[in-house]
Short mmCIF file of C-alpha atoms in Angstrom, two decimals:
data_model
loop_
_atom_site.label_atom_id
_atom_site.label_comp_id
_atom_site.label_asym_id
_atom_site.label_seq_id
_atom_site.Cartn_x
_atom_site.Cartn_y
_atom_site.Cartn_z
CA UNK A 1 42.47 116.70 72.03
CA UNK A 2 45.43 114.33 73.05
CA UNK A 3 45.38 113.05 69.59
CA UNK A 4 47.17 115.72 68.39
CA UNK A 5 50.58 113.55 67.06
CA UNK A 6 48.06 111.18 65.03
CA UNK A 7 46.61 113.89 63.57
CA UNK A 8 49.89 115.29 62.39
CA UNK A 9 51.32 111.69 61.54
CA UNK A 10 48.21 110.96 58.91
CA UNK A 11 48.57 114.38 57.88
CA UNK A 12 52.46 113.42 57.22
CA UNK A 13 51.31 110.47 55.44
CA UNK A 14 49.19 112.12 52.58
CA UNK A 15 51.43 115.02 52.16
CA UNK A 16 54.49 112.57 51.71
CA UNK A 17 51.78 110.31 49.17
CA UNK A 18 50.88 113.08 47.38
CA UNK A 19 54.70 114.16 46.77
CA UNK A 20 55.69 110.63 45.07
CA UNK A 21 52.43 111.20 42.82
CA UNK A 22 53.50 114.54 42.11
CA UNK A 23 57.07 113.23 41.25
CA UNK A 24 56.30 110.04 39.63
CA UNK A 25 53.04 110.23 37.17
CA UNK A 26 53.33 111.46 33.78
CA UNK A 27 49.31 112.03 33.14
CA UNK A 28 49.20 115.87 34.13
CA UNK A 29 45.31 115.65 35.66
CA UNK A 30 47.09 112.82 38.42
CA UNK A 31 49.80 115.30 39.02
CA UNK A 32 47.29 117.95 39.67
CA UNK A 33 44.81 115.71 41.97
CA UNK A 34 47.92 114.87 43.88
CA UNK A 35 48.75 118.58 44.34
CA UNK A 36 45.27 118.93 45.70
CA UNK A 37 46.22 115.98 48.20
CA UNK A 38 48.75 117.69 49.59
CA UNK A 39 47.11 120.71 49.96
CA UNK A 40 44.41 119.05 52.26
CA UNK A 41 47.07 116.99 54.32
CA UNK A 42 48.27 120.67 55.04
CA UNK A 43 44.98 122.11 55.63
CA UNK A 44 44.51 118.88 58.51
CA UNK A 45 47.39 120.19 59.90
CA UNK A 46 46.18 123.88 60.48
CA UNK A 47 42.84 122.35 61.54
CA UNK A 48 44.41 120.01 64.12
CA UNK A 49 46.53 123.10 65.48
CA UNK A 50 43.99 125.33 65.58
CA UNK A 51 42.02 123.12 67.21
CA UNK A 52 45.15 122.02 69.99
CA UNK A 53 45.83 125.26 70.62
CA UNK A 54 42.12 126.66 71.21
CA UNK A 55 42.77 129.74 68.04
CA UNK A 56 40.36 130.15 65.04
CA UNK A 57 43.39 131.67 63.16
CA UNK A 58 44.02 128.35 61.74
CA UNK A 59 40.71 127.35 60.34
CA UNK A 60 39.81 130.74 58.91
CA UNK A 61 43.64 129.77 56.52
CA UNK A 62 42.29 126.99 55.68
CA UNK A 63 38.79 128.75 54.03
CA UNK A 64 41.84 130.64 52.24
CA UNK A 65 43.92 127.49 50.86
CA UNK A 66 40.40 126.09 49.76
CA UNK A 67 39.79 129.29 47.89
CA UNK A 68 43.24 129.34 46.29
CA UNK A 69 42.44 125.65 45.16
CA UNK A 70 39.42 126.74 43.71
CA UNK A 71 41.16 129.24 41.35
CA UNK A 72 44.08 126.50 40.80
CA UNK A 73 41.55 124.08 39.59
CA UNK A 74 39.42 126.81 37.08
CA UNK A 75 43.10 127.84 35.79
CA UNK A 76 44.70 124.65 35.76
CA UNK A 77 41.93 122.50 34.01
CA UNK A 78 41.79 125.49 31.14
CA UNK A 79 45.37 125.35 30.47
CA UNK A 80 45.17 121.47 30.04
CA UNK A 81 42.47 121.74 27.73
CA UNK A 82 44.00 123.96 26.03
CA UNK A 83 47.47 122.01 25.43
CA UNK A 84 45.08 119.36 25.05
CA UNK A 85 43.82 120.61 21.80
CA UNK A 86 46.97 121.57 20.57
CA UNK A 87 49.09 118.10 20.98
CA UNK A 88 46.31 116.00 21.90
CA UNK A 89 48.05 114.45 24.75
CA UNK A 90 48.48 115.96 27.91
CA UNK A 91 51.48 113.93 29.21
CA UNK A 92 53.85 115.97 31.02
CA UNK A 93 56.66 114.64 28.67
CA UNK A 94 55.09 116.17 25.95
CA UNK A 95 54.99 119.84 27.51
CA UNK A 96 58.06 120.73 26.14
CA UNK A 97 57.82 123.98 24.23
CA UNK A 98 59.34 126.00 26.70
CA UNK A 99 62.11 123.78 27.20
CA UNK A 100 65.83 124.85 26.82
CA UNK B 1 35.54 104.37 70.64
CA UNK B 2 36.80 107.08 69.53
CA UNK B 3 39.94 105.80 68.68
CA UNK B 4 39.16 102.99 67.51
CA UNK B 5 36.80 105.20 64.68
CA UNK B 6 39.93 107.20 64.52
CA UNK B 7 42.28 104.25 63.13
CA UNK B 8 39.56 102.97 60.78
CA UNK B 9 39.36 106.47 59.28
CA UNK B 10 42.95 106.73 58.99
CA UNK B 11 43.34 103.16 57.00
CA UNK B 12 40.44 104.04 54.64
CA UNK B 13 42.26 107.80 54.36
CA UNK B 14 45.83 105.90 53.55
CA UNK B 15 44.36 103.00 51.47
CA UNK B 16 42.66 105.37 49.35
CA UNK B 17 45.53 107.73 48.96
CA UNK B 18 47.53 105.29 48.03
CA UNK B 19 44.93 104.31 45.30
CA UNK B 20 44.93 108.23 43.56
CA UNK B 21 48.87 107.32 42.84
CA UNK B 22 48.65 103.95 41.76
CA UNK B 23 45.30 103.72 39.82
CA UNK B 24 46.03 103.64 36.22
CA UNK B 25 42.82 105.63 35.19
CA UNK B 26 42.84 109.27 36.02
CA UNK B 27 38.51 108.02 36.04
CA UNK B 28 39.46 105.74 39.55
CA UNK B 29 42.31 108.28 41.05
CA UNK B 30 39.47 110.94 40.84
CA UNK B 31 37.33 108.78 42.58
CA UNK B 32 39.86 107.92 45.22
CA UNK B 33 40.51 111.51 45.96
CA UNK B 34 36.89 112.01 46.32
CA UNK B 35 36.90 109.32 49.32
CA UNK B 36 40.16 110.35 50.71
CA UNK B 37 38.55 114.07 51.15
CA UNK B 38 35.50 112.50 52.78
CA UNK B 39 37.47 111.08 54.97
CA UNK B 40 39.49 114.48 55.80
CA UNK B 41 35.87 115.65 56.70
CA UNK B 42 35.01 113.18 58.83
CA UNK B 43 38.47 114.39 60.67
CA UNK B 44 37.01 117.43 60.52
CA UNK B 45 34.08 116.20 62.41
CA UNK B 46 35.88 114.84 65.05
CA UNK B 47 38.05 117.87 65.56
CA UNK B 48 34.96 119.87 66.33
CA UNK B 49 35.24 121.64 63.38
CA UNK B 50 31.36 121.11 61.48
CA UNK B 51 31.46 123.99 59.46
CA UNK B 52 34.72 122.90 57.83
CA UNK B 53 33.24 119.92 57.11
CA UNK B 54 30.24 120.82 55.41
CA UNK B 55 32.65 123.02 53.19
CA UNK B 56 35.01 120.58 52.72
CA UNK B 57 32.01 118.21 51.37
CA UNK B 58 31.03 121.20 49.21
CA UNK B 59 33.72 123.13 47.84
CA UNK B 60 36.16 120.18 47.18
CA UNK B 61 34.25 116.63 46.51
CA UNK B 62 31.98 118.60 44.93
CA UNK B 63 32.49 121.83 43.22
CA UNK B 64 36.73 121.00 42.62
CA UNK B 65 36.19 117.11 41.89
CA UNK B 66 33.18 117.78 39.79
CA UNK B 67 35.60 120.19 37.54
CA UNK B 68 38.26 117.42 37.45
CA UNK B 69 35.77 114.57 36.34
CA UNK B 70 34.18 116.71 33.68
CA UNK B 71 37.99 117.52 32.08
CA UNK B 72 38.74 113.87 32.51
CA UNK B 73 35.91 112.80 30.46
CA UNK B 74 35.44 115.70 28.42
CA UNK B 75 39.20 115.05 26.98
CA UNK B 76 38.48 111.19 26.82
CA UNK B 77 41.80 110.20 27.26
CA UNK B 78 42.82 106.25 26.07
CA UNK B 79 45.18 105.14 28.48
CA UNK B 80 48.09 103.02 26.62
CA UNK B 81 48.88 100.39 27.75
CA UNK B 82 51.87 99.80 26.30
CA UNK B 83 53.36 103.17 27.06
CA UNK B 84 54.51 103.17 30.88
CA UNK B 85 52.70 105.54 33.10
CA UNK B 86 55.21 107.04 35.11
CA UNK B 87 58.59 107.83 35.16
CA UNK B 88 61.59 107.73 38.14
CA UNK B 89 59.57 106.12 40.49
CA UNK B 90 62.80 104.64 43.20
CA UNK B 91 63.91 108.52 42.67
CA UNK B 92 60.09 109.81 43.52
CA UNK B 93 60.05 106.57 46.16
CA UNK B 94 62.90 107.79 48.06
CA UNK B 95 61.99 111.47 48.12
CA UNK B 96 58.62 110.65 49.19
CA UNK B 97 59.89 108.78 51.97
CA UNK B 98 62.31 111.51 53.30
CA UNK B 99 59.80 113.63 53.37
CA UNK B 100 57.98 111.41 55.82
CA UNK B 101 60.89 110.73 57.46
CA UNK B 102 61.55 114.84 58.05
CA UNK B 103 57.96 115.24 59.13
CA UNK B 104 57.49 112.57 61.50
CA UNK B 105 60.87 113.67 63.22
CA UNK B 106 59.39 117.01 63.94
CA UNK B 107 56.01 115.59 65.15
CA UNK B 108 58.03 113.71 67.51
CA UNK B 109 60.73 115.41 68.60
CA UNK B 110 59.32 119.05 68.88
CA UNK B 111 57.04 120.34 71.15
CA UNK B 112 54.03 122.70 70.66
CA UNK B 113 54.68 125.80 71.92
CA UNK B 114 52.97 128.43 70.76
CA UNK B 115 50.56 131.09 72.46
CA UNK B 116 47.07 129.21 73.23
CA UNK B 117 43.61 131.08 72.63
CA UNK B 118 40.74 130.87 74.60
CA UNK B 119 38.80 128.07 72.70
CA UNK B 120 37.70 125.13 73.84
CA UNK B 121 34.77 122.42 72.82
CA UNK B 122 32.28 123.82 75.11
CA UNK B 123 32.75 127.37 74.01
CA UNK B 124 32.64 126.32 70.08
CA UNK B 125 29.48 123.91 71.22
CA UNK B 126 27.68 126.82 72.91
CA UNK B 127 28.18 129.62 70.08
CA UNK B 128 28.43 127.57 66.71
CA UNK B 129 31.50 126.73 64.56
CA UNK B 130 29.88 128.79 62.17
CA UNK B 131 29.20 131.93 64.07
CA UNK B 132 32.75 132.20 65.49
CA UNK B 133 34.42 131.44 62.29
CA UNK B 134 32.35 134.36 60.60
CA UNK B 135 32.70 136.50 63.26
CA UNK B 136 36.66 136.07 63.12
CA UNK B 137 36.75 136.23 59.09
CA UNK B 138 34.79 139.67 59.15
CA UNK B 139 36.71 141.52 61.81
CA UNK B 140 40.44 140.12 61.66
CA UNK B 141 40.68 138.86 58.12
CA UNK B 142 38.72 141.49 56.70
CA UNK B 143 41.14 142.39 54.52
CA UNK B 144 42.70 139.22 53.07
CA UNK B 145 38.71 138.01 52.98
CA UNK B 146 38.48 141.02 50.23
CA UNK B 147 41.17 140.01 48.53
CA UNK B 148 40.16 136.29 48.04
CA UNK B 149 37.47 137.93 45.88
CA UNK B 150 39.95 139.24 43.65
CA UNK B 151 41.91 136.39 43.18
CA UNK B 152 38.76 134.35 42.48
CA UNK B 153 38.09 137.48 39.21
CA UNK B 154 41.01 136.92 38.06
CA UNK B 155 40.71 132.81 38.38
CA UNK B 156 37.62 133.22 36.08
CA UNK B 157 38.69 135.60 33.30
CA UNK B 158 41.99 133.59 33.26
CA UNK B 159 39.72 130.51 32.84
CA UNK B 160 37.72 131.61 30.26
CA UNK B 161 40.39 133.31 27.99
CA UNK B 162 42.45 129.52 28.35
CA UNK B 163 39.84 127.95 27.52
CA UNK B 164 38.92 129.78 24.72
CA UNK B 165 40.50 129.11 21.14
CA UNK B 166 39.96 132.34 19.70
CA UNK B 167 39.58 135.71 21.84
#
């Protein structure tokens, strides 16, 4: 594995891609795919370590990352169908109830 | 070869990153993400890492993206055209790219250090990825593996009571 830096680099990549989606769109489903982006650019990283470094430690976080993305998505998805039906939009400009 | 197969990965990876953030319908960024995480299991793959793979396939462009397409289309959301579609994007632009910036100076100037195990590709080729990733999960992460089972109860009856208009 002597590809380790290119692994990290790409890794860098779609973590930093996923961060200007997160920051820029207004449509709350992009905001959560690009939340889900970043989560696997992290999850190459503990792969590509785990791997370099000849540990399973590594791989057996990532089964728990996937697992906490799992629950994200069931939760997540309900709560936008669920502002959904109340304001019919589910811009993140909109989501202003609990705003001071 | 196999860094040549490497690069093309990567610029199908990147392209279609890029793509989730600039499509305009959430339809074509789900479909996007779906090839970007193919890719990530093709990196998988070449990591030596099979098992991963297979439940990166599984768990995310299936189960996850399947969830995401359904609320997409199950809300049926018009996308206006006339309304813009995002918001701050120099500010997001220039975060995004310090963030890079931060990263790739620690990939480059830092050094991996840390205590090495005993695995290597012949060792994972001769046992399975999947028996030594089972065999670490139920003796070492025993207890954390438990847990995950909680947090996935409490994932669904938080799910359904969301979801629900009237309890």
């Amino acid at each position: 594995m002597e590809n380790l830096n290119g692994y990290l680099i790409i890794s860098a990549i779609l973590f930093s891609i996923g961060t200007i989606g997160v920051l820029t769109r207004k449509n709350a489903i992009v905001i959560f795919m690009c939340v889900e982006l970043m989560l696997n650019a992290v999850n190459l990283t503990f792969v590509a370590l785990s791997r370099h470094l000849g540990n399973l430690d590594g791989q057996v976080f990532v089964f728990f990352v996937m697992t906490v993305a799992a629950a994200e998505a069931a939760v997540g998805l309900a709560l936008m169908i669920a502002f959904y039906n109340n304001k019919e939009s589910i811009d993140v400009d909109d989501i202003n109830l609990m705003k001071w | 070869m196999e860094t040549l197969f490497f690069l093309l990965v990567s610029l199908v990876a990147i392209v279609s990153a890029i793509l989730v953030v600039t499509c305009r319908n959430p339809i074509n960024s789900a479909l996007s993400l779906i090839l970007t995480f193919f890719c990530l299991a093709t990196y998988y793959v070449l990591l030596d890492a099979p098992f991963l793979a297979a439940v990166q396939v599984m768990v995310y462009a299936g189960a996850i993206m399947v969830l995401i397409v359904f609320t997409i289309m199950l809300l049926n959301i018009r996308v206006n055209a006339t309304k813009s579609q995002s918001h701050k994007i120099v500010l997001g632009m220039i975060i995004g790219f310090f963030t890079l910036l931060n990263t790739a100076v620690i990939v480059f100037k830092s050094r991996v250090a840390l205590p090495t195990g005993p695995l290597t590709g012949e060792i994972i080729k001769q046992q399975g990825h999947t028996e030594l990733i089972g065999r670490e999960m139920f003796t070492t992460f025993l207890l954390p593996f438990e847990i995950t089972s909680i947090l996935l109860l409490v994932a669904i009856v938080g799910a359904v009571i969301l979801a629900k208009k009237k309890i």
